[in-house]
Coordinates of C-alpha atoms in Angstrom, one line a residue:
X1 CA -19.4 -33.6 -9.9
X2 CA -17.2 -36.9 -10.3
X3 CA -14.8 -37.3 -7.4
X4 CA -12.2 -38.6 -10.1
X5 CA -12.1 -35.4 -11.8
X6 CA -9.3 -32.8 -10.6
X7 CA -10.8 -30.0 -8.3
X8 CA -9.6 -26.8 -10.1
X9 CA -9.0 -23.8 -8.2
X10 CA -7.9 -20.4 -9.7
X11 CA -5.8 -17.5 -8.2
X12 CA -6.4 -14.5 -10.3
X13 CA -3.4 -11.8 -9.7
X14 CA -0.4 -13.4 -8.2
X15 CA 1.8 -10.8 -6.5
X16 CA 2.5 -11.4 -2.8
X17 CA -1.2 -11.6 -1.9
X18 CA -1.6 -14.3 -4.4
X19 CA 1.3 -16.1 -3.0
X20 CA 0.1 -15.7 0.5
X21 CA -3.3 -17.4 -0.4
X22 CA -1.5 -20.2 -2.5
X23 CA 0.9 -21.0 0.5
X24 CA -2.1 -21.2 2.9
X25 CA -4.0 -23.4 0.6
X26 CA -0.9 -25.8 0.3
X27 CA -0.8 -25.9 4.1
X28 CA -4.6 -26.5 4.7
X29 CA -4.5 -29.3 1.9
X30 CA -1.5 -31.1 3.6
X31 CA -2.8 -31.0 6.9
X32 CA -6.1 -32.4 5.7
X33 CA -4.2 -35.3 4.2
X34 CA -6.1 -34.8 0.6
X35 CA -4.6 -37.1 -1.9
X36 CA -7.3 -36.5 -4.7
X37 CA -6.1 -34.9 -7.9
X38 CA -6.1 -31.0 -7.6
X39 CA -5.2 -28.3 -10.0
X40 CA -4.2 -24.9 -9.0
X41 CA -4.4 -22.3 -11.7
X42 CA -2.4 -19.0 -11.4
X43 CA -3.1 -16.2 -13.3
X44 CA -0.7 -13.1 -13.6
X45 CA 0.0 -10.6 -16.1
X46 CA 3.9 -11.1 -16.1
X47 CA 6.1 -14.0 -15.4
X48 CA 7.1 -12.3 -12.0
X49 CA 4.9 -14.9 -10.3
X50 CA 4.8 -14.1 -6.3
X51 CA 6.8 -10.7 -7.1
X52 CA 4.0 -8.9 -9.0
X53 CA 4.6 -5.6 -10.8
X54 CA 5.9 -3.8 -7.5
X55 CA 8.5 -6.3 -6.8
X56 CA 9.5 -7.6 -10.0
X57 CA 13.1 -8.7 -10.6
X58 CA 14.1 -6.7 -13.4
X59 CA 13.8 -3.4 -12.1
X60 CA 17.1 -1.3 -10.9
X61 CA 18.8 -1.4 -7.7
X62 CA 18.1 2.1 -6.9
X63 CA 14.3 1.5 -6.5
X64 CA 14.2 0.6 -2.9
X65 CA 11.8 -0.5 -0.3
X66 CA 10.3 2.1 2.3
X67 CA 9.8 -0.9 4.7
X68 CA 13.1 -1.9 6.5
X69 CA 14.3 -5.5 6.3
X70 CA 13.0 -6.4 9.9
X71 CA 9.6 -6.1 8.9
X72 CA 9.5 -8.6 5.8
X73 CA 8.8 -12.1 6.4
X74 CA 6.7 -14.1 3.6
X75 CA 6.0 -17.0 5.9
X76 CA 3.3 -17.0 9.0
X77 CA 3.4 -18.8 12.2
X78 CA -0.2 -19.7 12.4
X79 CA -1.2 -23.2 12.1
X80 CA -1.2 -25.1 9.9
X81 CA 2.4 -24.4 9.4
X82 CA 3.8 -23.9 6.0
X83 CA 4.7 -27.2 4.1
X84 CA 8.3 -25.9 3.6
X85 CA 11.0 -27.2 6.1
X86 CA 12.9 -24.6 7.6
X87 CA 11.1 -21.4 5.9
X88 CA 13.5 -18.3 6.3
X89 CA 12.5 -14.7 7.0
X90 CA 13.9 -12.1 4.7
X91 CA 16.9 -11.2 6.9
X92 CA 17.9 -14.7 7.3
X93 CA 17.4 -15.3 3.6
X94 CA 19.8 -12.2 2.8
X95 CA 22.3 -13.6 5.1
X96 CA 22.1 -17.2 3.8
X97 CA 22.8 -15.9 0.2
X98 CA 25.4 -13.4 1.2
X99 CA 23.5 -10.3 -0.1
X100 CA 24.9 -7.0 1.4
X101 CA 22.9 -4.7 3.4
X102 CA 21.0 -7.4 5.3
X103 CA 20.7 -5.5 8.5
X104 CA 17.4 -5.0 10.3
X105 CA 17.2 -1.3 9.7
X106 CA 18.3 -1.4 6.1
X107 CA 16.2 -0.9 3.0
X108 CA 16.7 -3.4 0.4
X109 CA 16.2 -3.1 -3.4
X110 CA 12.6 -3.9 -4.5
X111 CA 13.9 -6.3 -6.8
X112 CA 15.7 -8.2 -3.9
X113 CA 12.4 -8.6 -2.2
X114 CA 10.8 -10.0 -5.4
X115 CA 13.6 -12.5 -5.5
X116 CA 12.9 -13.5 -2.0
X117 CA 9.2 -13.9 -2.7
X118 CA 10.0 -16.0 -5.7
X119 CA 12.2 -18.3 -3.7
X120 CA 9.4 -18.7 -1.2
X121 CA 6.9 -19.4 -4.0
X122 CA 9.4 -22.0 -5.6
X123 CA 9.8 -23.8 -2.0
X124 CA 6.2 -24.4 -1.9
X125 CA 6.0 -25.7 -5.4
X126 CA 8.9 -28.0 -4.6
X127 CA 7.3 -29.3 -1.4
X128 CA 3.8 -30.0 -2.8
X129 CA 2.7 -33.7 -3.1
X130 CA 2.4 -35.0 -6.5
X131 CA -1.5 -35.1 -6.6
X132 CA -1.3 -31.2 -6.7
X133 CA -0.7 -29.7 -10.0
X134 CA 0.2 -25.9 -10.5
X135 CA -0.5 -24.4 -14.0
X136 CA 0.7 -20.9 -14.6
X137 CA -1.0 -18.5 -17.1
X138 CA 0.7 -15.2 -18.1
X139 CA -1.9 -12.9 -19.4
X140 CA -4.8 -11.0 -18.6
X141 CA -8.1 -12.1 -17.1
X142 CA -10.8 -10.3 -18.8
X143 CA -14.0 -12.3 -17.7
X144 CA -15.3 -14.7 -14.9
X145 CA -18.6 -16.1 -15.3
X146 CA -20.6 -18.8 -13.6
X147 CA -21.8 -21.9 -15.7
X148 CA -23.6 -25.0 -14.2
X149 CA -21.9 -24.3 -10.9
X150 CA -18.4 -23.8 -12.1
X151 CA -16.6 -20.4 -12.9
X152 CA -15.3 -19.9 -16.4
X153 CA -11.9 -17.9 -16.3
X154 CA -11.1 -16.2 -19.5
X155 CA -8.8 -14.0 -21.0
X156 CA -5.6 -13.5 -23.3
X157 CA -2.2 -14.8 -23.1
X158 CA 0.7 -12.3 -22.9
X159 CA 2.5 -12.0 -26.4
X160 CA 0.8 -15.1 -28.1
X161 CA -2.6 -13.3 -28.0
X162 CA -4.2 -16.6 -27.7
X163 CA -7.3 -16.8 -25.6
X164 CA -7.6 -19.2 -22.5
X165 CA -10.8 -20.3 -20.8
X166 CA -10.1 -22.4 -17.5
X167 CA -13.0 -23.9 -15.6
X168 CA -12.6 -23.6 -11.8
X169 CA -14.6 -24.5 -8.4
X170 CA -13.0 -21.9 -6.4
X171 CA -11.6 -18.5 -7.2
X172 CA -9.4 -16.2 -5.3
X173 CA -9.1 -12.7 -6.7
X174 CA -6.0 -10.7 -5.6
X175 CA -5.5 -8.3 -8.4
X176 CA -3.8 -5.1 -7.9
X177 CA -5.0 -1.5 -8.4
X178 CA -5.8 -2.2 -12.0
X179 CA -9.2 -2.7 -10.8
X180 CA -9.3 1.1 -10.2
X181 CA -9.5 4.0 -12.6
X182 CA -6.6 6.0 -14.2
X183 CA -6.3 9.5 -12.5
X184 CA -5.1 11.6 -15.5
X185 CA -7.3 13.3 -17.7
X186 CA -8.3 11.2 -20.7
X187 CA -8.3 13.9 -23.3
X188 CA -4.6 14.3 -22.9
X189 CA -2.3 12.7 -25.8
X190 CA -1.4 9.3 -25.0
X191 CA 2.1 9.7 -26.9
X192 CA 3.0 12.2 -24.1
X193 CA 1.2 10.8 -21.0
X194 CA 2.4 7.9 -19.1
X195 CA -0.3 6.2 -16.9
X196 CA 1.7 3.8 -15.2
X197 CA 5.3 4.0 -14.4
X198 CA 6.5 0.3 -13.9
X199 CA 8.7 -1.1 -15.2
X200 CA 10.4 2.1 -15.2
X201 CA 13.1 1.5 -17.9
X202 CA 10.4 0.5 -20.2
X203 CA 7.5 2.9 -19.3
X204 CA 9.6 6.0 -19.0
X205 CA 11.9 5.2 -21.8
X206 CA 9.9 7.7 -24.3
X207 CA 10.6 10.6 -22.1
X208 CA 13.4 12.5 -23.9
X209 CA 16.5 14.2 -22.5
X210 CA 16.3 18.0 -22.0
X211 CA 12.4 17.9 -22.0
X212 CA 10.2 19.5 -19.5
X213 CA 8.4 16.9 -17.3
X214 CA 5.5 17.2 -14.7
X215 CA 4.7 14.3 -12.3
X216 CA 1.4 14.2 -10.8
X217 CA 2.0 13.1 -7.4
X218 CA 4.6 13.6 -4.9
X219 CA 4.7 10.2 -3.0
X220 CA 6.7 7.0 -3.2
X221 CA 5.7 6.4 -7.0
X222 CA 6.8 9.9 -7.7
X223 CA 10.1 9.3 -6.3
X224 CA 10.6 6.2 -8.2
X225 CA 9.8 8.0 -11.4
X226 CA 12.1 11.0 -10.6
X227 CA 14.9 8.7 -9.7
X228 CA 14.5 6.5 -12.9
X229 CA 14.7 9.9 -15.2
X230 CA 18.0 10.9 -13.3
X231 CA 20.0 8.1 -11.6
X232 CA 18.3 5.5 -13.9
X233 CA 20.0 7.4 -16.8
X234 CA 23.4 7.5 -15.6
X235 CA 23.2 10.3 -13.1
X236 CA 25.3 9.9 -9.9
X237 CA 24.9 10.8 -6.4
X238 CA 28.0 11.5 -4.6
X239 CA 28.7 13.0 -1.1
X240 CA 31.1 16.0 -0.9
X241 CA 33.8 16.8 1.6
X242 CA 31.1 18.0 3.9
X243 CA 29.2 15.0 3.6
X244 CA 26.5 16.7 1.7
X245 CA 24.9 14.5 -1.3
X246 CA 25.3 16.1 -4.7
X247 CA 24.2 15.1 -8.1
X248 CA 26.4 14.7 -11.2
X249 CA 24.4 15.0 -14.4
X250 CA 24.5 12.4 -17.2
X251 CA 23.1 15.0 -19.7
X252 CA 20.3 12.3 -20.5
X253 CA 17.9 13.4 -17.9
X254 CA 15.0 15.8 -18.6
X255 CA 16.0 19.7 -18.2
X256 CA 13.2 20.0 -15.4
X257 CA 11.0 17.8 -13.5
X258 CA 7.9 19.1 -11.8
X259 CA 6.1 17.0 -9.2
X260 CA 2.6 18.7 -8.4
X261 CA -0.1 17.3 -5.9
X262 CA -3.3 18.5 -4.0
X263 CA -1.4 19.6 -1.0
X264 CA 2.2 19.9 -2.2
X265 CA 3.7 18.3 0.4
X266 CA 6.3 15.5 0.4
X267 CA 6.2 12.4 2.5
X268 CA 7.9 12.2 5.8
X269 CA 11.1 10.1 5.4
X270 CA 12.1 7.3 7.8
X271 CA 15.7 6.3 9.0
X272 CA 14.9 2.5 9.4
X273 CA 15.1 2.5 13.3
X274 CA 13.0 0.2 15.2
X275 CA 9.5 1.5 15.9
X276 CA 9.5 3.3 19.3
X277 CA 8.5 1.8 22.5
X278 CA 5.8 4.1 23.3
X279 CA 2.4 2.6 23.9
X280 CA -0.8 3.9 22.8
X281 CA -2.5 5.5 25.8
X282 CA -5.9 6.6 24.4
X283 CA -6.9 3.6 22.2
X284 CA -7.1 1.1 25.2
X285 CA -9.0 -2.0 24.9
X286 CA -12.1 -0.8 26.6
X287 CA -12.2 2.3 24.2
X288 CA -11.9 0.2 21.3
X289 CA -14.6 -2.2 22.2
X290 CA -16.8 0.8 23.3
X291 CA -16.1 2.4 19.8
X292 CA -16.9 -1.0 18.1
X293 CA -20.2 -1.5 19.8
X294 CA -21.3 1.9 18.6
X295 CA -20.7 1.6 14.8
X296 CA -21.2 3.4 12.8
X297 CA -19.3 6.3 14.3
X298 CA -18.3 9.9 13.3
X299 CA -14.6 10.1 12.5
X300 CA -14.3 13.8 13.4
X301 CA -16.1 13.9 16.7
X302 CA -15.0 10.3 18.0
X303 CA -12.0 9.2 16.4
X304 CA -9.9 12.2 15.4
X305 CA -9.8 13.7 19.1
X306 CA -8.3 10.5 20.0
X307 CA -5.6 10.3 17.3
X308 CA -4.6 14.0 18.2
X309 CA -4.0 12.8 21.8
X310 CA -2.0 10.0 20.9
X311 CA 0.3 12.3 18.5
X312 CA 0.4 15.0 21.6
X313 CA 1.4 12.2 24.2
X314 CA 4.2 10.8 21.8
X315 CA 5.4 14.3 20.9
X316 CA 5.8 15.5 24.5
X317 CA 7.0 12.1 25.8
X318 CA 10.1 12.6 23.6
X319 CA 10.5 16.3 24.3
X320 CA 10.3 15.8 27.9
X321 CA 12.6 13.1 27.8
X322 CA 15.2 15.0 25.8
X323 CA 15.3 17.6 28.6
X324 CA 15.6 15.3 31.4
X325 CA 11.8 15.1 32.5
X326 CA 9.1 12.4 32.6
X327 CA 5.7 13.3 30.8
X328 CA 2.8 11.5 32.7
X329 CA -0.4 10.4 30.9
X330 CA -3.7 11.1 32.7
X331 CA -7.3 10.1 32.1
X332 CA -7.8 13.9 32.7
X333 CA -6.4 15.3 29.5
X334 CA -6.0 18.9 31.5
X335 CA -3.6 17.3 33.8
X336 CA -1.2 16.5 30.9
X337 CA -1.9 20.2 29.4
X338 CA -0.8 21.6 32.5
X339 CA 2.4 19.6 32.6
X340 CA 3.1 21.1 29.0
X341 CA 2.4 24.5 30.4
X342 CA 4.8 24.5 33.3
X343 CA 7.4 22.7 30.9
X344 CA 7.1 25.5 28.2
X345 CA 7.6 28.2 30.9
X346 CA 10.9 26.6 31.9
X347 CA 11.9 25.9 28.2
X348 CA 10.4 28.5 26.2
X349 CA 12.7 27.8 23.4
X350 CA 11.3 24.0 22.9
X351 CA 9.1 23.1 20.1
X352 CA 5.3 23.4 20.8
X353 CA 2.8 20.7 19.5
X354 CA 0.6 21.9 16.9
X355 CA -1.7 19.5 15.0
X356 CA -2.0 21.6 11.9
X357 CA 1.8 22.4 11.7
X358 CA 2.2 18.8 11.6
X359 CA -0.4 17.6 9.3
X360 CA -0.4 20.6 6.7
X361 CA 2.1 23.5 7.6
X362 CA 1.4 25.2 4.4
X363 CA -2.6 25.1 4.5
X364 CA -3.2 28.7 4.4
X365 CA -0.6 29.2 1.6
X366 CA -2.1 29.1 -2.0
X367 CA 1.2 29.0 -3.6
X368 CA 4.6 27.4 -2.5
X369 CA 8.0 28.6 -3.8
X370 CA 10.7 26.2 -4.6
X371 CA 12.8 27.5 -2.0
X372 CA 10.3 27.1 0.9
X373 CA 9.8 23.4 -0.3
X374 CA 13.6 22.9 -0.3
X375 CA 13.9 24.4 3.3
X376 CA 10.7 22.0 4.6
X377 CA 12.5 18.9 3.0
X378 CA 15.8 19.8 4.8
X379 CA 13.8 20.0 8.0
X380 CA 12.0 16.8 7.5
X381 CA 15.4 15.1 6.7
X382 CA 16.8 16.4 10.1
X383 CA 14.0 15.1 11.9
X384 CA 14.2 11.8 10.2
X385 CA 18.0 11.5 11.0
X386 CA 17.1 11.9 14.8
X387 CA 14.6 9.2 14.6
X388 CA 11.4 8.5 16.8
X389 CA 13.2 8.2 20.0
X390 CA 15.0 11.7 19.8
X391 CA 12.6 13.6 17.6
X392 CA 9.3 14.8 18.8
X393 CA 7.9 15.4 15.5
X394 CA 8.8 11.9 14.3
X395 CA 7.5 10.2 17.6
X396 CA 4.3 12.0 16.9
X397 CA 3.6 10.9 13.1
X398 CA 4.8 7.4 13.9
X399 CA 2.0 6.9 16.3
X400 CA -0.4 6.4 13.1
X401 CA 1.5 3.1 12.5
X402 CA 0.5 2.0 15.8
X403 CA -3.1 3.0 15.6
X404 CA -3.8 2.0 12.0
X405 CA -4.5 -1.8 12.7
X406 CA -7.2 -0.7 15.4
X407 CA -8.4 1.7 13.0
X408 CA -8.9 -0.8 10.3
X409 CA -11.0 -2.8 12.7
X410 CA -13.2 0.0 13.3
X411 CA -13.4 1.4 9.5
X412 CA -14.1 -1.9 8.1
X413 CA -17.3 -2.9 6.6
X414 CA -19.3 0.5 7.2
X415 CA -17.7 1.2 10.7
X416 CA -17.8 4.9 9.9
X417 CA -20.9 6.7 9.0
X418 CA -21.2 7.6 5.3
X419 CA -19.9 11.2 5.7
X420 CA -16.8 10.2 7.7
X421 CA -16.3 7.3 5.4
X422 CA -15.9 9.6 2.5
X423 CA -13.7 12.2 4.4
X424 CA -11.4 9.7 5.7
X425 CA -11.0 8.0 1.9
X426 CA -10.5 11.5 0.4
X427 CA -8.4 13.3 2.8
X428 CA -7.1 11.5 5.7
X429 CA -6.0 8.3 4.2
X430 CA -3.7 10.3 2.2
X431 CA -2.7 12.3 5.0
X432 CA -1.7 9.6 7.3
X433 CA 0.0 7.7 4.4
X434 CA 2.1 10.7 3.6
X435 CA 3.0 11.2 7.6
X436 CA 3.9 7.6 8.4
X437 CA 4.8 5.5 5.4
X438 CA 7.5 7.6 3.7
X439 CA 10.6 6.9 1.9
X440 CA 14.0 5.9 3.3
X441 CA 16.0 9.2 4.3
X442 CA 18.6 8.7 1.5
X443 CA 15.8 8.8 -1.1
X444 CA 14.7 12.1 0.3
X445 CA 18.3 13.4 0.2
X446 CA 18.3 12.5 -3.3
X447 CA 15.3 14.5 -3.9
X448 CA 17.1 17.6 -2.4
X449 CA 20.3 17.0 -4.1
X450 CA 18.2 16.8 -7.3
X451 CA 16.7 20.2 -6.4
X452 CA 19.9 21.9 -5.7
X453 CA 21.4 20.7 -9.3
X454 CA 18.3 22.7 -10.7
X455 CA 16.7 19.4 -12.2
X456 CA 13.9 19.0 -9.5
X457 CA 11.6 22.0 -9.2
X458 CA 9.1 22.5 -6.8
X459 CA 7.6 25.6 -8.1
X460 CA 4.4 23.9 -9.1
X461 CA 3.9 21.3 -6.4
X462 CA 0.7 22.7 -4.7
X463 CA -2.8 22.8 -6.5
X464 CA -1.2 23.0 -10.0
X465 CA -3.5 22.6 -13.1
X466 CA -2.4 20.9 -16.3
X467 CA -4.0 21.3 -19.6
X468 CA -3.1 20.2 -23.3
X469 CA -2.3 22.9 -25.6
X470 CA -2.0 22.9 -29.6
X471 CA 1.7 23.2 -29.6
X472 CA 3.4 19.8 -30.5
X473 CA 0.9 18.1 -28.4
X474 CA 2.5 19.6 -25.2
X475 CA 0.8 20.7 -21.9
X476 CA 0.8 23.8 -19.8
X477 CA 1.4 23.4 -16.1
X478 CA 0.0 26.4 -14.2
X479 CA -1.0 27.6 -10.7
X480 CA -3.1 30.1 -9.3
X481 CA -0.7 33.3 -9.5
X482 CA -0.9 32.7 -13.2
X483 CA 2.7 31.4 -13.4
X484 CA 3.0 28.7 -16.1
X485 CA 5.3 26.4 -17.9
X486 CA 5.1 24.3 -20.9
X487 CA 5.5 20.5 -20.4
X488 CA 6.4 17.9 -22.9
X489 CA 5.6 14.8 -20.8
X490 CA 3.0 14.2 -17.9
X491 CA 3.5 11.2 -15.8
X492 CA 1.0 9.7 -13.5
X493 CA 2.9 8.8 -10.1
X494 CA -0.4 8.5 -8.1
X495 CA -1.7 4.9 -7.1
X496 CA -5.2 5.0 -8.0
X497 CA -7.8 3.8 -5.5
X498 CA -11.4 3.3 -5.4
X499 CA -13.4 6.2 -6.6
X500 CA -17.2 6.7 -7.0
X501 CA -18.9 5.9 -10.3
X502 CA -18.3 2.4 -11.0
X503 CA -15.7 0.0 -11.8
X504 CA -13.2 1.0 -14.6
X505 CA -11.4 -2.1 -15.2
X506 CA -12.8 -4.5 -17.6
X507 CA -12.5 -7.6 -15.7
X508 CA -14.5 -5.8 -12.7
X509 CA -17.2 -4.5 -15.4
X510 CA -17.8 -7.9 -16.5
X511 CA -17.9 -9.4 -13.0
X512 CA -20.6 -6.8 -12.3
X513 CA -22.2 -7.3 -15.4
X514 CA -22.6 -10.9 -14.7
X515 CA -24.1 -10.5 -11.4
X516 CA -21.1 -11.7 -9.4
X517 CA -20.5 -8.5 -7.6
X518 CA -22.1 -5.4 -6.5
X519 CA -20.9 -2.1 -5.4
X520 CA -20.9 -1.3 -1.7
X521 CA -22.9 1.6 -0.5
X522 CA -22.7 3.1 3.0
X523 CA -25.9 4.5 3.5
X524 CA -25.6 5.6 7.0
X525 CA -26.9 9.0 7.9
X526 CA -26.1 10.2 4.4
X527 CA -24.9 8.0 1.2
X528 CA -21.5 7.4 0.1
X529 CA -20.5 4.9 -2.6
X530 CA -16.5 4.3 -2.3
X531 CA -16.5 2.6 -5.7
X532 CA -15.4 -0.8 -4.4
X533 CA -17.3 -4.1 -4.3
X534 CA -19.2 -5.3 -1.3
X535 CA -17.8 -8.4 0.6
X536 CA -18.7 -10.1 3.9
X537 CA -16.1 -10.3 6.7
X538 CA -14.6 -13.3 4.9
X539 CA -13.9 -11.6 1.6
X540 CA -16.7 -13.3 -0.1
X541 CA -18.6 -10.8 -2.6
X542 CA -22.4 -10.1 -2.3
X543 CA -23.9 -10.9 -5.8
X544 CA -26.3 -8.5 -7.7
X545 CA -29.2 -10.1 -6.0
X546 CA -27.8 -10.0 -2.3
X547 CA -26.5 -13.3 -2.1
X548 CA -23.0 -14.1 -0.6
X549 CA -21.0 -16.1 -3.0
X550 CA -18.8 -18.6 -0.9
X551 CA -17.0 -20.1 -4.0
X552 CA -15.3 -16.4 -4.7
X553 CA -13.1 -14.7 -2.4
X554 CA -11.4 -11.1 -2.7
X555 CA -8.3 -10.3 -1.1
X556 CA -5.9 -7.4 -0.7
X557 CA -6.3 -4.3 -3.0
X558 CA -9.8 -5.4 -4.4
X559 CA -11.2 -4.8 -0.8
X560 CA -9.9 -1.3 -0.4
X561 CA -12.7 0.9 0.2
X562 CA -14.7 -1.6 2.5
X563 CA -11.4 -2.3 4.3
X564 CA -8.5 0.0 5.0
X565 CA -4.6 0.0 4.1
X566 CA -4.0 -3.4 2.5
X567 CA -0.3 -3.4 3.2
X568 CA 1.0 -5.4 0.1
X569 CA 3.4 -7.6 2.2
X570 CA 1.4 -7.9 5.3
X571 CA 0.4 -11.6 6.3
X572 CA -1.9 -10.3 8.9
X573 CA -3.9 -7.1 7.7
X574 CA -7.2 -8.1 6.5
X575 CA -6.3 -11.9 6.0
X576 CA -8.9 -13.2 4.0
X577 CA -6.4 -15.9 2.3
X578 CA -6.7 -17.9 5.5
X579 CA -10.6 -18.3 5.5
X580 CA -10.3 -19.0 1.8
X581 CA -7.9 -21.7 1.9
X582 CA -9.7 -23.2 4.8
X583 CA -13.0 -23.0 2.9
X584 CA -11.5 -24.6 -0.2
X585 CA -10.3 -27.5 1.8
X586 CA -13.7 -28.0 3.4
X587 CA -15.4 -28.0 -0.1
X588 CA -12.9 -30.6 -1.5
X589 CA -13.6 -32.9 1.7
X590 CA -17.5 -32.5 1.2
X591 CA -17.1 -33.1 -2.4
X592 CA -15.3 -36.3 -1.7
X593 CA -17.7 -37.2 1.1
X594 CA -15.1 -37.6 3.7
X595 CA -16.6 -34.9 6.1
X596 CA -19.1 -32.4 6.4
X597 CA -17.1 -30.2 8.7
X598 CA -13.5 -29.2 8.8
X599 CA -12.9 -27.7 12.0
X600 CA -9.4 -26.1 11.9
X601 CA -9.8 -24.6 15.4
X602 CA -9.7 -28.1 16.9
X603 CA -7.4 -29.4 14.4
X604 CA -9.4 -32.4 13.7
X605 CA -11.2 -33.8 10.6

């Protein structure tokens, strides 16, 4: 390659993760004092570069975060430091721009987070040296193939329909959940089925007033869909004289909205308070290192007992404290159980820790009435208002957020045996998300108000089935008791994750066909194919022939299945962006003959 030719880099998918990769690349290039011509091509399906679909800035204010303001920061303190002077975290940016509800425990509208992300992106652009050119492409990447050592990124521009083909030397993939398959039956009429709800004002506009709507899922996306069909259509939530939230109809919302899911359980809400100071007691450094040395391990026999003990410890720490006592941890768990036994003898009215009651209180109930669900939601709201420092239940479920980073290290790259890997993906992942990453309390209060107003109906939440019928392209929603109702619209409010049986997205099908990626298989003890691509510890894919490709890196959602829980806004979880930026910088230096090694750890060239 001629050194006078611009070195071209592609980032496919430019939401927060794409921006993080871009920011790290700019920092490494600046530190290495690279003055040669460089082109960075950014590919995104919409104009909301850095914000992506989740944080796009044209969505309504009532679609809010489930992540308190204190946890949001687009910048990293790792060296090399950002090229932007005085980069600001989210709260500082909110205050600088006089944006209300800027407190650490507040939950901002998602569009406000998008505005912050775009501001950060534009700040990096403005700080780039003249030798670095950024080219944005709004459209869909359909194929990437290798030719003469380079990678051709091809697709179609949005609206124009024109095709593009950009040649790159390095490529970072940060595409979202589009790489995974839809979870709604494809035999259902597309005119009455909504497979993806964002942007809600566009995707949900075909739902007519006074219609009957089924919402598949009962998580954060389902709440967004329900609010978009009510508050988003002019309905108003107001507190009455007793401080209870009531819903005032606009007459434009559906007649009934029926959420349904496998367990039928809503997410546990949060109140925005700081995470409790309770430290993990059983996932000690020594234990964790021992677990890592024994990979692959069994989830049920090795990890789950430790998780239960951490929940138990947190539950009783708060319960004891509420009654003026101190709960002591001990390596001998029976010592802790004896403390609990004596405590309950003195306080027989106090709640008792019960794992099953926490994770699935209606496990043995095949059908749940709307009233039972309503009472359960009221209980969850009351517990969330108390917070982690005062509610034993909330203290227990919050422990997963502390365990999660440790668990990710154990889980990733085949850390669980195949049977455990499958069980975690199909059951425990959703369970822990429901317990620990729920919506703000006020959103759950809105769900309760809608239920009391007769619009939100919980009668079909658990184990419902939906099937098309021949009446006006409608559907039938039914449960095991035989209870059924006619549905006019079906909304998929689940987030697709990696599943077995190949890649559904056209881009990933083509990458597979071109031999650039292959499916990951966990073949320890038994066999499990999670439906994700195989990567190494730096995010580089393994090709069809088993060769690691250092010119391509995957980061974020595309790595789920071989890594766990890629938090959209996290700068630290499974951070393949830093290695990618460093290796890209090294490749440019090698091309130009300046050095054979760029050792960032010693900060020398």
